[in-house]
Short mmCIF file of N, CA and C in Angstrom, two decimals:
data_model
loop_
_atom_site.label_atom_id
_atom_site.label_comp_id
_atom_site.label_asym_id
_atom_site.label_seq_id
_atom_site.Cartn_x
_atom_site.Cartn_y
_atom_site.Cartn_z
N PHE T 1 0.81 -1.20 0.00
CA PHE T 1 0.00 0.00 0.00
C PHE T 1 0.86 1.27 0.00
N VAL T 2 1.81 1.36 0.94
CA VAL T 2 2.65 2.55 1.03
C VAL T 2 3.58 2.63 -0.18
N SER T 3 4.04 1.49 -0.67
CA SER T 3 4.90 1.50 -1.87
C SER T 3 4.16 2.11 -3.05
N GLU T 4 2.88 1.79 -3.18
CA GLU T 4 2.08 2.36 -4.27
C GLU T 4 1.92 3.87 -4.08
N LEU T 5 1.67 4.31 -2.87
CA LEU T 5 1.56 5.75 -2.60
C LEU T 5 2.88 6.46 -2.91
N LYS T 6 3.98 5.79 -2.64
CA LYS T 6 5.29 6.37 -2.95
C LYS T 6 5.46 6.49 -4.47
N ARG T 7 5.07 5.47 -5.19
CA ARG T 7 5.16 5.52 -6.66
C ARG T 7 4.30 6.64 -7.23
N GLN T 8 3.18 6.92 -6.58
CA GLN T 8 2.28 7.99 -7.01
C GLN T 8 2.78 9.37 -6.57
N GLY T 9 3.84 9.41 -5.79
CA GLY T 9 4.37 10.68 -5.32
C GLY T 9 3.65 11.24 -4.11
N LYS T 10 2.78 10.46 -3.50
CA LYS T 10 2.04 10.92 -2.33
C LYS T 10 2.82 10.70 -1.03
N VAL T 11 3.81 9.83 -1.09
CA VAL T 11 4.69 9.56 0.05
C VAL T 11 6.12 9.72 -0.45
N ARG T 12 6.91 10.53 0.25
CA ARG T 12 8.30 10.75 -0.17
C ARG T 12 9.24 9.67 0.32
N ARG T 13 9.12 9.31 1.60
CA ARG T 13 10.02 8.32 2.18
C ARG T 13 9.22 7.31 2.98
N MET T 14 9.68 6.08 2.91
CA MET T 14 8.98 4.98 3.55
C MET T 14 9.95 4.26 4.49
N GLY T 15 9.54 4.09 5.73
CA GLY T 15 10.38 3.39 6.70
C GLY T 15 9.53 2.73 7.76
N PHE T 16 10.20 2.17 8.74
CA PHE T 16 9.47 1.48 9.80
C PHE T 16 10.26 1.52 11.10
N SER T 17 9.53 1.36 12.18
CA SER T 17 10.11 1.26 13.52
C SER T 17 10.36 -0.21 13.79
N PHE T 18 11.56 -0.53 14.28
CA PHE T 18 11.95 -1.92 14.41
C PHE T 18 12.19 -2.31 15.86
N HIS T 19 11.67 -3.49 16.25
CA HIS T 19 11.75 -3.97 17.64
C HIS T 19 12.02 -5.47 17.67
N ASP T 20 13.08 -5.92 17.04
CA ASP T 20 13.39 -7.35 17.03
C ASP T 20 14.90 -7.51 16.89
N SER T 21 15.35 -8.69 16.51
CA SER T 21 16.79 -8.98 16.43
C SER T 21 17.40 -8.43 15.14
N ALA T 22 18.71 -8.29 15.18
CA ALA T 22 19.44 -7.84 14.00
C ALA T 22 19.27 -8.82 12.84
N GLU T 23 19.17 -10.09 13.16
CA GLU T 23 18.97 -11.12 12.13
C GLU T 23 17.65 -10.89 11.39
N VAL T 24 16.59 -10.59 12.13
CA VAL T 24 15.29 -10.33 11.51
C VAL T 24 15.36 -9.03 10.69
N LEU T 25 16.02 -8.02 11.21
CA LEU T 25 16.17 -6.75 10.49
C LEU T 25 16.90 -6.97 9.16
N ASP T 26 17.95 -7.76 9.18
CA ASP T 26 18.70 -8.05 7.96
C ASP T 26 17.81 -8.74 6.93
N LYS T 27 17.01 -9.67 7.38
CA LYS T 27 16.09 -10.39 6.48
C LYS T 27 15.08 -9.42 5.86
N ILE T 28 14.51 -8.55 6.68
CA ILE T 28 13.51 -7.59 6.18
C ILE T 28 14.14 -6.65 5.15
N LEU T 29 15.31 -6.11 5.48
CA LEU T 29 15.94 -5.16 4.55
C LEU T 29 16.45 -5.83 3.28
N THR T 30 16.81 -7.09 3.37
CA THR T 30 17.21 -7.84 2.17
C THR T 30 16.00 -8.06 1.26
N GLU T 31 14.87 -8.39 1.87
CA GLU T 31 13.65 -8.66 1.10
C GLU T 31 12.93 -7.39 0.66
N HIS T 32 13.23 -6.27 1.31
CA HIS T 32 12.55 -5.00 1.00
C HIS T 32 13.54 -3.85 0.86
N PRO T 33 14.34 -3.88 -0.20
CA PRO T 33 15.32 -2.81 -0.39
C PRO T 33 14.70 -1.45 -0.68
N GLU T 34 13.40 -1.43 -0.95
CA GLU T 34 12.71 -0.16 -1.24
C GLU T 34 12.52 0.71 0.01
N VAL T 35 12.73 0.14 1.19
CA VAL T 35 12.60 0.90 2.44
C VAL T 35 13.68 2.00 2.45
N ASP T 36 13.26 3.22 2.84
CA ASP T 36 14.18 4.36 2.81
C ASP T 36 14.91 4.60 4.12
N PHE T 37 14.33 4.22 5.25
CA PHE T 37 14.97 4.43 6.55
C PHE T 37 14.42 3.44 7.56
N VAL T 38 15.13 3.33 8.69
CA VAL T 38 14.70 2.45 9.77
C VAL T 38 14.83 3.20 11.09
N GLN T 39 13.85 3.03 11.95
CA GLN T 39 13.91 3.58 13.31
C GLN T 39 14.26 2.44 14.25
N ILE T 40 15.38 2.60 14.97
CA ILE T 40 15.83 1.56 15.89
C ILE T 40 16.07 2.13 17.29
N GLN T 41 16.02 1.24 18.27
CA GLN T 41 16.38 1.63 19.64
C GLN T 41 17.89 1.63 19.72
N LEU T 42 18.44 2.78 20.08
CA LEU T 42 19.90 2.90 20.10
C LEU T 42 20.30 3.80 21.27
N ASN T 43 21.09 3.24 22.17
CA ASN T 43 21.66 4.01 23.27
C ASN T 43 22.91 3.27 23.77
N TYR T 44 23.72 3.95 24.55
CA TYR T 44 24.98 3.33 24.95
C TYR T 44 24.80 2.18 25.94
N LEU T 45 23.71 2.17 26.69
CA LEU T 45 23.49 1.07 27.63
C LEU T 45 23.11 -0.22 26.90
N ASP T 46 22.38 -0.10 25.81
CA ASP T 46 21.94 -1.27 25.04
C ASP T 46 22.86 -1.60 23.87
N TRP T 47 23.99 -0.91 23.75
CA TRP T 47 24.86 -1.09 22.61
C TRP T 47 25.25 -2.56 22.41
N GLU T 48 25.63 -3.23 23.49
CA GLU T 48 26.04 -4.64 23.40
C GLU T 48 24.99 -5.59 23.96
N SER T 49 23.78 -5.11 24.19
CA SER T 49 22.70 -5.93 24.75
C SER T 49 22.34 -7.09 23.82
N ASP T 50 22.17 -8.27 24.42
CA ASP T 50 21.76 -9.44 23.64
C ASP T 50 20.30 -9.35 23.21
N THR T 51 19.48 -8.59 23.94
CA THR T 51 18.07 -8.49 23.59
C THR T 51 17.77 -7.30 22.68
N ILE T 52 18.27 -6.13 23.01
CA ILE T 52 18.00 -4.94 22.19
C ILE T 52 18.89 -4.92 20.95
N GLN T 53 20.13 -5.30 21.09
CA GLN T 53 21.09 -5.40 19.98
C GLN T 53 21.29 -4.08 19.22
N SER T 54 21.47 -2.99 19.96
CA SER T 54 21.66 -1.68 19.32
C SER T 54 22.80 -1.70 18.30
N ALA T 55 23.97 -2.17 18.71
CA ALA T 55 25.13 -2.17 17.81
C ALA T 55 24.88 -3.05 16.58
N LYS T 56 24.34 -4.23 16.81
CA LYS T 56 24.11 -5.15 15.69
C LYS T 56 23.07 -4.59 14.72
N CYS T 57 21.99 -4.01 15.25
CA CYS T 57 20.97 -3.42 14.37
C CYS T 57 21.54 -2.22 13.62
N HIS T 58 22.38 -1.45 14.29
CA HIS T 58 23.04 -0.31 13.64
C HIS T 58 23.89 -0.81 12.47
N GLU T 59 24.65 -1.85 12.70
CA GLU T 59 25.51 -2.42 11.64
C GLU T 59 24.68 -2.93 10.46
N VAL T 60 23.54 -3.55 10.73
CA VAL T 60 22.67 -4.03 9.65
C VAL T 60 22.17 -2.84 8.82
N CYS T 61 21.78 -1.76 9.49
CA CYS T 61 21.33 -0.57 8.75
C CYS T 61 22.45 -0.03 7.87
N LEU T 62 23.67 0.00 8.40
CA LEU T 62 24.82 0.47 7.61
C LEU T 62 25.06 -0.45 6.42
N LYS T 63 25.01 -1.74 6.65
CA LYS T 63 25.22 -2.74 5.59
C LYS T 63 24.27 -2.50 4.42
N HIS T 64 23.03 -2.13 4.75
CA HIS T 64 22.01 -1.92 3.73
C HIS T 64 21.91 -0.47 3.28
N GLY T 65 22.76 0.39 3.83
CA GLY T 65 22.78 1.80 3.44
C GLY T 65 21.51 2.55 3.84
N LYS T 66 20.92 2.18 4.96
CA LYS T 66 19.66 2.81 5.39
C LYS T 66 19.93 3.88 6.44
N PRO T 67 19.45 5.09 6.22
CA PRO T 67 19.52 6.12 7.26
C PRO T 67 18.74 5.68 8.50
N ILE T 68 19.15 6.18 9.65
CA ILE T 68 18.60 5.72 10.93
C ILE T 68 17.94 6.86 11.69
N ILE T 69 16.75 6.56 12.21
CA ILE T 69 16.11 7.40 13.21
C ILE T 69 16.29 6.65 14.53
N VAL T 70 16.76 7.36 15.54
CA VAL T 70 17.00 6.74 16.85
C VAL T 70 15.81 6.97 17.77
N MET T 71 15.36 5.88 18.39
CA MET T 71 14.39 5.99 19.49
C MET T 71 15.07 5.50 20.75
N GLU T 72 14.61 5.97 21.87
CA GLU T 72 15.12 5.57 23.20
C GLU T 72 16.60 5.92 23.42
N PRO T 73 17.05 7.10 23.00
CA PRO T 73 18.46 7.44 23.25
C PRO T 73 18.78 7.59 24.74
N VAL T 74 17.76 7.91 25.56
CA VAL T 74 17.96 8.08 27.00
C VAL T 74 17.33 6.91 27.77
N LYS T 75 16.94 5.90 27.04
CA LYS T 75 16.38 4.65 27.59
C LYS T 75 15.28 4.91 28.61
N GLY T 76 14.26 5.64 28.15
CA GLY T 76 13.12 5.91 29.00
C GLY T 76 13.46 6.72 30.25
N GLY T 77 14.53 7.48 30.20
CA GLY T 77 14.95 8.30 31.33
C GLY T 77 16.03 7.66 32.19
N THR T 78 16.28 6.38 31.99
CA THR T 78 17.29 5.68 32.78
C THR T 78 18.67 6.35 32.68
N LEU T 79 19.03 6.80 31.48
CA LEU T 79 20.35 7.39 31.29
C LEU T 79 20.41 8.87 31.69
N ALA T 80 19.29 9.38 32.18
CA ALA T 80 19.28 10.75 32.71
C ALA T 80 19.57 10.76 34.21
N LYS T 81 19.47 9.60 34.84
CA LYS T 81 19.69 9.48 36.29
C LYS T 81 20.74 8.40 36.51
N LEU T 82 21.99 8.78 36.42
CA LEU T 82 23.10 7.83 36.50
C LEU T 82 23.61 7.70 37.93
N PRO T 83 24.30 6.59 38.22
CA PRO T 83 24.96 6.46 39.53
C PRO T 83 25.92 7.65 39.74
N GLU T 84 26.10 8.03 40.98
CA GLU T 84 26.88 9.23 41.31
C GLU T 84 28.29 9.20 40.72
N ARG T 85 28.98 8.08 40.83
CA ARG T 85 30.36 7.99 40.33
C ARG T 85 30.40 8.24 38.81
N VAL T 86 29.45 7.69 38.09
CA VAL T 86 29.39 7.89 36.64
C VAL T 86 29.08 9.35 36.33
N SER T 87 28.12 9.92 37.02
CA SER T 87 27.77 11.34 36.81
C SER T 87 28.97 12.25 37.04
N LEU T 88 29.73 11.97 38.10
CA LEU T 88 30.91 12.79 38.40
C LEU T 88 31.95 12.72 37.29
N MET T 89 32.20 11.53 36.78
CA MET T 89 33.18 11.38 35.70
C MET T 89 32.75 12.16 34.46
N LEU T 90 31.47 12.08 34.13
CA LEU T 90 30.97 12.79 32.95
C LEU T 90 31.00 14.30 33.18
N SER T 91 30.63 14.72 34.38
CA SER T 91 30.63 16.15 34.70
C SER T 91 32.04 16.75 34.66
N GLU T 92 33.03 15.99 35.07
CA GLU T 92 34.41 16.47 35.02
C GLU T 92 34.84 16.75 33.58
N ALA T 93 34.38 15.93 32.66
CA ALA T 93 34.74 16.10 31.26
C ALA T 93 33.98 17.25 30.62
N HIS T 94 32.71 17.39 30.96
CA HIS T 94 31.86 18.45 30.39
C HIS T 94 30.86 18.92 31.46
N PRO T 95 31.23 19.89 32.27
CA PRO T 95 30.33 20.35 33.33
C PRO T 95 28.99 20.87 32.81
N ASP T 96 28.97 21.33 31.57
CA ASP T 96 27.75 21.91 31.00
C ASP T 96 26.85 20.87 30.33
N TRP T 97 27.23 19.62 30.29
CA TRP T 97 26.41 18.57 29.69
C TRP T 97 25.71 17.79 30.78
N SER T 98 24.43 17.58 30.64
CA SER T 98 23.69 16.71 31.57
C SER T 98 23.89 15.25 31.16
N ALA T 99 23.46 14.36 32.03
CA ALA T 99 23.52 12.92 31.69
C ALA T 99 22.70 12.63 30.44
N ALA T 100 21.51 13.25 30.34
CA ALA T 100 20.66 13.05 29.16
C ALA T 100 21.35 13.58 27.90
N SER T 101 22.05 14.69 28.02
CA SER T 101 22.77 15.26 26.89
C SER T 101 23.86 14.31 26.39
N TRP T 102 24.57 13.67 27.33
CA TRP T 102 25.57 12.67 26.93
C TRP T 102 24.91 11.56 26.12
N ALA T 103 23.76 11.09 26.57
CA ALA T 103 23.07 9.99 25.90
C ALA T 103 22.62 10.40 24.50
N ILE T 104 22.06 11.58 24.38
CA ILE T 104 21.59 12.06 23.08
C ILE T 104 22.78 12.25 22.13
N ARG T 105 23.85 12.83 22.65
CA ARG T 105 25.05 13.04 21.82
C ARG T 105 25.65 11.70 21.36
N PHE T 106 25.62 10.70 22.24
CA PHE T 106 26.12 9.38 21.83
C PHE T 106 25.32 8.87 20.63
N ALA T 107 24.01 8.92 20.75
CA ALA T 107 23.15 8.43 19.66
C ALA T 107 23.41 9.21 18.38
N ALA T 108 23.54 10.53 18.50
CA ALA T 108 23.77 11.37 17.32
C ALA T 108 25.14 11.12 16.70
N SER T 109 26.08 10.59 17.50
CA SER T 109 27.43 10.36 16.98
C SER T 109 27.55 9.11 16.14
N CYS T 110 26.53 8.27 16.15
CA CYS T 110 26.59 7.02 15.40
C CYS T 110 26.41 7.29 13.90
N GLU T 111 27.19 6.59 13.13
CA GLU T 111 27.18 6.76 11.67
C GLU T 111 25.78 6.55 11.11
N ASN T 112 25.42 7.40 10.16
CA ASN T 112 24.18 7.32 9.39
C ASN T 112 22.92 7.66 10.18
N VAL T 113 23.07 8.20 11.38
CA VAL T 113 21.91 8.66 12.15
C VAL T 113 21.52 10.03 11.62
N PHE T 114 20.26 10.19 11.22
CA PHE T 114 19.83 11.49 10.73
C PHE T 114 18.81 12.15 11.65
N MET T 115 18.32 11.41 12.64
CA MET T 115 17.37 12.00 13.58
C MET T 115 17.43 11.22 14.89
N VAL T 116 17.37 11.97 16.00
CA VAL T 116 17.33 11.35 17.32
C VAL T 116 16.05 11.82 17.99
N LEU T 117 15.18 10.88 18.30
CA LEU T 117 13.92 11.19 18.99
C LEU T 117 14.12 10.98 20.48
N SER T 118 13.71 11.93 21.27
CA SER T 118 13.86 11.81 22.70
C SER T 118 12.56 12.22 23.38
N GLY T 119 12.05 11.34 24.20
CA GLY T 119 10.84 11.67 24.95
C GLY T 119 11.15 12.71 26.02
N MET T 120 10.21 13.59 26.24
CA MET T 120 10.38 14.63 27.25
C MET T 120 9.10 14.73 28.05
N SER T 121 9.24 15.00 29.34
CA SER T 121 8.04 15.07 30.17
C SER T 121 7.79 16.46 30.74
N ASP T 122 8.69 17.41 30.48
CA ASP T 122 8.43 18.77 30.94
C ASP T 122 9.19 19.77 30.07
N MET T 123 8.88 21.04 30.26
CA MET T 123 9.47 22.10 29.45
C MET T 123 10.98 22.18 29.63
N GLU T 124 11.47 21.93 30.84
CA GLU T 124 12.92 21.97 31.10
C GLU T 124 13.66 20.95 30.22
N GLN T 125 13.12 19.74 30.10
CA GLN T 125 13.74 18.71 29.26
C GLN T 125 13.69 19.11 27.79
N LEU T 126 12.59 19.69 27.37
CA LEU T 126 12.46 20.15 25.99
C LEU T 126 13.53 21.21 25.68
N LEU T 127 13.69 22.17 26.57
CA LEU T 127 14.67 23.23 26.35
C LEU T 127 16.10 22.69 26.37
N GLU T 128 16.37 21.72 27.25
CA GLU T 128 17.70 21.12 27.29
C GLU T 128 18.01 20.36 26.00
N ASN T 129 17.04 19.60 25.51
CA ASN T 129 17.26 18.87 24.26
C ASN T 129 17.47 19.82 23.09
N ARG T 130 16.72 20.90 23.10
CA ARG T 130 16.87 21.92 22.05
C ARG T 130 18.26 22.54 22.12
N LEU T 131 18.73 22.84 23.33
CA LEU T 131 20.07 23.40 23.50
C LEU T 131 21.15 22.42 23.03
N THR T 132 20.99 21.15 23.37
CA THR T 132 21.96 20.13 22.94
C THR T 132 22.05 20.09 21.42
N ALA T 133 20.90 20.10 20.75
CA ALA T 133 20.89 20.07 19.28
C ALA T 133 21.52 21.34 18.72
N ALA T 134 21.23 22.49 19.31
CA ALA T 134 21.80 23.75 18.83
C ALA T 134 23.30 23.77 19.02
N GLN T 135 23.80 23.27 20.14
CA GLN T 135 25.24 23.22 20.38
C GLN T 135 25.94 22.34 19.36
N GLN T 136 25.31 21.24 19.02
CA GLN T 136 25.89 20.35 18.01
C GLN T 136 26.05 21.09 16.68
N ARG T 137 24.99 21.79 16.27
CA ARG T 137 25.02 22.53 15.00
C ARG T 137 26.04 23.65 15.04
N LEU T 138 26.03 24.45 16.10
CA LEU T 138 26.92 25.61 16.19
C LEU T 138 28.38 25.21 16.26
N ALA T 139 28.64 24.06 16.85
CA ALA T 139 30.02 23.58 16.94
C ALA T 139 30.44 22.82 15.69
N HIS T 140 29.55 22.78 14.69
CA HIS T 140 29.80 22.04 13.45
C HIS T 140 30.15 20.59 13.76
N ARG T 141 29.41 20.03 14.71
CA ARG T 141 29.63 18.64 15.12
C ARG T 141 28.34 17.86 14.97
N PRO T 142 27.84 17.73 13.76
CA PRO T 142 26.57 17.03 13.61
C PRO T 142 26.64 15.57 14.05
N GLN T 143 27.83 15.03 14.11
CA GLN T 143 27.95 13.63 14.51
C GLN T 143 28.35 13.45 15.97
N GLY T 144 28.23 14.51 16.77
CA GLY T 144 28.30 14.31 18.21
C GLY T 144 29.66 14.26 18.86
N PHE T 145 30.13 13.11 19.21
CA PHE T 145 31.30 12.91 20.07
C PHE T 145 32.63 13.02 19.37
N THR T 146 33.60 13.50 20.13
CA THR T 146 35.00 13.37 19.72
C THR T 146 35.47 12.02 20.27
N SER T 147 36.62 11.57 19.85
CA SER T 147 37.13 10.29 20.37
C SER T 147 37.42 10.41 21.88
N ARG T 148 37.83 11.58 22.34
CA ARG T 148 38.08 11.80 23.78
C ARG T 148 36.78 11.66 24.57
N GLU T 149 35.71 12.25 24.07
CA GLU T 149 34.42 12.17 24.77
C GLU T 149 33.90 10.74 24.80
N LEU T 150 34.10 10.02 23.73
CA LEU T 150 33.69 8.62 23.69
C LEU T 150 34.50 7.81 24.72
N ALA T 151 35.79 8.11 24.84
CA ALA T 151 36.63 7.42 25.82
C ALA T 151 36.18 7.72 27.25
N VAL T 152 35.80 8.97 27.52
CA VAL T 152 35.31 9.35 28.85
C VAL T 152 34.02 8.58 29.16
N LEU T 153 33.10 8.52 28.20
CA LEU T 153 31.85 7.81 28.41
C LEU T 153 32.10 6.33 28.68
N LEU T 154 32.96 5.73 27.89
CA LEU T 154 33.27 4.31 28.07
C LEU T 154 33.90 4.06 29.44
N ALA T 155 34.85 4.90 29.85
CA ALA T 155 35.48 4.75 31.16
C ALA T 155 34.45 4.90 32.28
N ALA T 156 33.53 5.85 32.14
CA ALA T 156 32.51 6.06 33.16
C ALA T 156 31.59 4.86 33.27
N ILE T 157 31.18 4.33 32.15
CA ILE T 157 30.28 3.17 32.14
C ILE T 157 30.97 1.95 32.77
N LEU T 158 32.22 1.74 32.38
CA LEU T 158 32.95 0.57 32.87
C LEU T 158 33.34 0.71 34.33
N SER T 159 33.30 1.93 34.88
CA SER T 159 33.66 2.12 36.29
C SER T 159 32.56 1.64 37.23
N GLU T 160 31.37 1.49 36.70
CA GLU T 160 30.23 1.08 37.52
C GLU T 160 30.16 -0.44 37.56
N PRO T 161 30.16 -1.01 38.79
CA PRO T 161 30.13 -2.49 38.90
C PRO T 161 28.83 -3.09 38.40
#
């Protein structure tokens, strides 16, 4: 149905939100190369997860040349409230970045990500997300992290037992 609407020019881009294994995603994209983009759950906590498979799904999207929309970059708020030791390590590297900002920037730093969706529950979160996006643009860093920032995040995550 949507493919026909696209052929008629009524739909510009066709994609889907994905919630399964990387193996299933690869099968779908192999059988449906007409798909223009994929929305996947991607965050640093689920990067190596056996169930969410953020890294593996990301790799499948890259393999098929599909642009990515990120959902759950802050994992339902979990990555906005980090253990104290992790928060301190991140704050030392960037005092002006919140825990949620680190999570959003991580997602934005992944190759072929063109949009990061983040749920917000109040105006303060909306303004913070807007500021994070504006800082990325103004710093000419559309892809987020430097290698140093990625190293800080990895060290902080690994410091937590």
